Amino acid sequence: MALFTTEVRFPDAGSMGEILVHHRAPGESQAAQRTLHVPLQPEVEGLQEVTVSLHQSATTAYDMGTKYNNWFSECLGYDVMLVYLGGNLRPVLGNVAPKAAGVAGAKGSSWISTIMSSLLFPRKAEEKDRITFADVAQFLVVTEASLDDVSSRLAGDLKMDITKFRPNIVLSGSHTPWDEDFWGELTINTNDNSTFQMPLTQNCPRCQSINVDYATGGQGA
């Protein structure tokens, strides 16, 4: 999967928007990469519905069809299916769901508070928390202190590439590595003095993908 990269083209006057998926096979140059164009918001009418279960949290998705499935299958070397979530959502997993944590969400009217509220609390309070295809949460938080600790374990002057952990939020200022494993909540302060409380509902162990060499797709640093 390290040999796939994506590019988002947002809607404008002449386009409904699309996602460009690029694939470069091991040993190939950048010029030899293949590109697939995927609609940013596919039309689901006529698409076959399939059940997708992630960590025993199931939902309905749409099979994007032969064109897309064949492209990914050829790149990966085995049969796969590209599915689109559409308006469907999955039950939230994790040790503590956001609403169960008693978090009210945003305090204030900043743009970041509005965005975060819509992502974390998109439904009425009496309804259960729901999520997309992410494992257990919309955001992954790491600290620079923990990254430095990982780098210190590598041979020579090699530094760990933080993008391999796929974080959404990288925090500085924590002096002790792995402190974030024990945090229950983040408070985000904005420029207009409003705040937002983000519950941290689950620790997220990383798989062996962090050892993959992005250049070759093989195991390495």
Coordinates of C-alpha atoms in Angstrom, one line a residue:
M1 CA 0.0 0.0 0.0
A2 CA 3.0 2.3 0.4
L3 CA 3.3 2.4 -3.4
F4 CA -0.1 4.1 -3.7
T5 CA -0.4 7.9 -3.4
T6 CA -3.5 10.0 -3.7
E7 CA -4.4 13.5 -4.9
V8 CA -7.7 15.3 -4.3
R9 CA -9.2 17.7 -6.9
F10 CA -12.0 19.5 -5.2
P11 CA -15.1 20.6 -7.1
D12 CA -15.0 23.7 -9.2
A13 CA -17.1 25.4 -12.0
G14 CA -16.0 22.7 -14.5
S15 CA -15.8 19.6 -12.4
M16 CA -17.6 17.7 -9.7
G17 CA -14.2 16.8 -8.1
E18 CA -12.2 13.6 -8.2
I19 CA -9.5 11.6 -6.4
L20 CA -6.5 10.6 -8.4
V21 CA -4.9 7.3 -7.2
H22 CA -1.3 6.8 -8.4
H23 CA 0.5 3.5 -8.3
R24 CA 4.2 2.8 -8.9
A25 CA 5.3 -0.8 -8.9
P26 CA 8.5 -1.7 -7.1
G27 CA 11.6 -0.7 -9.1
E28 CA 9.6 1.5 -11.5
S29 CA 10.4 5.2 -12.0
Q30 CA 7.9 7.9 -11.2
A31 CA 7.2 8.4 -14.9
A32 CA 6.0 4.8 -15.2
Q33 CA 3.3 5.2 -12.5
R34 CA -0.4 4.4 -13.3
T35 CA -3.2 6.7 -12.4
L36 CA -6.9 6.0 -11.7
H37 CA -9.5 8.7 -11.6
V38 CA -12.3 8.2 -9.0
P39 CA -15.3 10.5 -8.6
L40 CA -15.1 12.5 -5.3
Q41 CA -18.8 11.8 -4.8
P42 CA -19.8 8.8 -6.9
E43 CA -23.4 8.3 -8.1
V44 CA -24.6 5.2 -6.2
E45 CA -27.7 4.5 -8.2
G46 CA -27.3 1.1 -9.8
L47 CA -24.3 0.1 -7.7
Q48 CA -24.4 -3.2 -5.8
E49 CA -24.7 -2.9 -2.0
V50 CA -22.3 -5.0 0.0
T51 CA -21.8 -5.4 3.8
V52 CA -18.4 -4.3 5.1
S53 CA -17.4 -5.2 8.7
L54 CA -14.3 -3.6 10.3
H55 CA -13.5 -5.0 13.7
Q56 CA -17.0 -6.5 14.0
S57 CA -18.5 -3.0 13.3
A58 CA -20.6 -3.4 10.1
T59 CA -22.2 -1.1 7.6
T60 CA -23.5 -1.1 4.1
A61 CA -21.3 0.2 1.2
Y62 CA -21.4 0.3 -2.6
D63 CA -19.3 -1.8 -4.9
M64 CA -17.7 0.7 -7.3
G65 CA -17.6 -1.8 -10.1
T66 CA -15.4 -3.7 -12.5
K67 CA -13.3 -0.8 -13.8
Y68 CA -12.1 0.2 -10.3
N69 CA -11.9 -3.3 -8.9
N70 CA -9.8 -4.6 -11.8
W71 CA -7.4 -1.6 -11.5
F72 CA -6.6 -2.2 -7.9
S73 CA -6.5 -6.0 -8.3
E74 CA -3.9 -5.7 -11.0
C75 CA -1.8 -3.3 -8.9
L76 CA -1.9 -5.5 -5.8
G77 CA -1.7 -8.9 -7.5
Y78 CA -4.9 -10.3 -5.9
D79 CA -8.6 -9.7 -6.2
V80 CA -9.9 -6.7 -4.3
M81 CA -13.0 -4.6 -4.3
L82 CA -13.2 -0.8 -4.1
V83 CA -16.3 0.2 -2.1
Y84 CA -17.8 3.6 -1.4
L85 CA -19.3 4.4 2.0
G86 CA -21.8 7.0 0.8
G87 CA -24.1 8.2 3.5
N88 CA -23.7 5.1 5.6
L89 CA -21.9 5.0 9.0
R90 CA -20.6 2.3 11.4
P91 CA -21.1 2.0 15.2
V92 CA -18.1 3.6 17.0
L93 CA -15.8 1.2 18.8
G94 CA -13.0 2.0 21.3
N95 CA -12.9 1.9 25.1
V96 CA -15.1 5.0 25.4
A97 CA -17.3 6.4 22.7
P98 CA -17.3 10.3 22.6
K99 CA -20.8 10.8 23.9
A100 CA -20.3 8.2 26.6
A101 CA -17.3 10.2 27.8
G102 CA -19.7 13.1 28.6
V103 CA -17.9 15.5 26.3
A104 CA -20.1 18.4 25.2
G105 CA -17.9 19.3 22.2
A106 CA -17.1 22.8 21.2
K107 CA -17.3 25.9 23.3
G108 CA -17.3 28.9 21.1
S109 CA -18.0 29.7 17.5
S110 CA -14.6 29.4 15.7
W111 CA -14.4 27.6 12.4
I112 CA -12.3 24.8 13.9
S113 CA -14.9 24.3 16.6
T114 CA -17.6 24.0 13.9
I115 CA -15.7 21.5 11.9
M116 CA -14.7 19.4 14.8
S117 CA -18.2 19.3 16.2
S118 CA -19.7 18.2 12.8
L119 CA -17.1 15.4 12.6
L120 CA -17.3 14.1 16.2
F121 CA -20.9 14.8 16.9
P122 CA -22.9 14.7 13.7
R123 CA -26.1 13.3 15.1
K124 CA -28.6 14.0 17.8
A125 CA -27.3 13.4 21.4
E126 CA -29.7 10.5 22.0
E127 CA -28.4 8.6 19.0
K128 CA -25.3 6.4 19.2
D129 CA -22.0 7.6 17.9
R130 CA -21.2 6.6 14.3
I131 CA -18.0 6.6 12.3
T132 CA -16.8 6.0 8.7
F133 CA -14.2 3.4 7.6
A134 CA -11.6 4.6 10.1
D135 CA -10.9 1.9 12.7
V136 CA -12.2 3.5 15.9
A137 CA -11.9 7.3 15.6
Q138 CA -11.7 10.1 13.1
F139 CA -8.4 11.5 14.4
L140 CA -5.0 9.9 15.3
V141 CA -2.9 11.9 17.8
V142 CA 0.9 11.4 18.3
T143 CA 3.6 13.5 20.0
E144 CA 7.0 14.5 18.8
A145 CA 8.5 13.1 22.0
S146 CA 7.3 9.6 21.1
L147 CA 8.6 10.0 17.6
D148 CA 12.0 11.0 18.9
D149 CA 12.0 7.9 21.1
V150 CA 11.4 5.7 18.1
S151 CA 14.2 7.4 16.2
S152 CA 16.6 6.8 19.1
R153 CA 16.0 3.0 18.7
L154 CA 17.0 3.0 15.0
A155 CA 20.6 2.3 13.8
G156 CA 22.9 5.1 13.0
D157 CA 21.4 8.5 12.2
L158 CA 18.2 7.1 10.8
K159 CA 15.1 9.1 11.7
M160 CA 11.6 7.7 11.8
D161 CA 9.2 9.1 9.2
I162 CA 6.2 10.3 11.1
T163 CA 3.9 9.9 8.1
K164 CA 4.2 6.2 8.5
F165 CA 2.1 6.4 11.6
R166 CA -0.5 8.3 9.6
P167 CA -1.3 10.9 12.4
N168 CA -3.9 13.7 11.9
I169 CA -2.5 15.7 14.9
V170 CA 1.1 15.9 16.0
L171 CA 1.7 17.6 19.3
S172 CA 4.9 19.2 20.7
G173 CA 5.7 20.2 24.3
S174 CA 5.3 16.8 25.9
H175 CA 8.6 15.9 27.5
T176 CA 7.9 12.2 28.2
P177 CA 7.5 9.7 25.4
W178 CA 4.2 7.8 25.3
D179 CA 2.5 10.1 27.8
E180 CA -0.4 10.3 25.2
D181 CA -1.2 6.7 25.9
F182 CA -2.6 7.8 29.2
W183 CA -4.4 11.0 28.2
G184 CA -8.2 11.0 28.3
E185 CA -8.9 14.3 26.6
L186 CA -7.3 17.1 24.6
T187 CA -8.3 20.8 25.0
I188 CA -7.7 22.8 21.8
N189 CA -7.5 26.6 22.2
T190 CA -8.2 28.7 19.1
N191 CA -7.2 32.3 18.2
D192 CA -10.6 33.7 19.2
N193 CA -10.2 32.3 22.8
S194 CA -12.8 29.5 22.2
T195 CA -11.9 26.0 23.2
F196 CA -12.7 22.5 22.0
Q197 CA -12.5 19.3 24.0
M198 CA -11.6 16.2 22.1
P199 CA -12.0 12.9 24.0
L200 CA -9.3 10.3 23.4
T201 CA -11.2 7.1 23.3
Q202 CA -8.7 4.4 22.3
N203 CA -5.0 3.7 22.1
C204 CA -4.0 2.7 18.5
P205 CA -1.2 0.2 18.1
R206 CA 0.6 0.3 14.8
C207 CA 1.1 -2.7 12.6
Q208 CA 4.3 -3.7 10.7
S209 CA 3.5 -1.2 7.9
I210 CA 5.7 1.3 9.8
N211 CA 8.7 -0.8 8.7
V212 CA 7.9 -0.6 5.0
D213 CA 10.4 1.3 2.8
Y214 CA 8.2 3.8 0.8
A215 CA 10.6 3.7 -2.1
T216 CA 10.4 0.0 -2.7
G217 CA 7.3 -1.3 -0.9
G218 CA 9.5 -3.9 0.9
Q219 CA 10.4 -4.3 4.5
G220 CA 13.0 -1.7 5.6
A221 CA 13.3 1.6 7.5

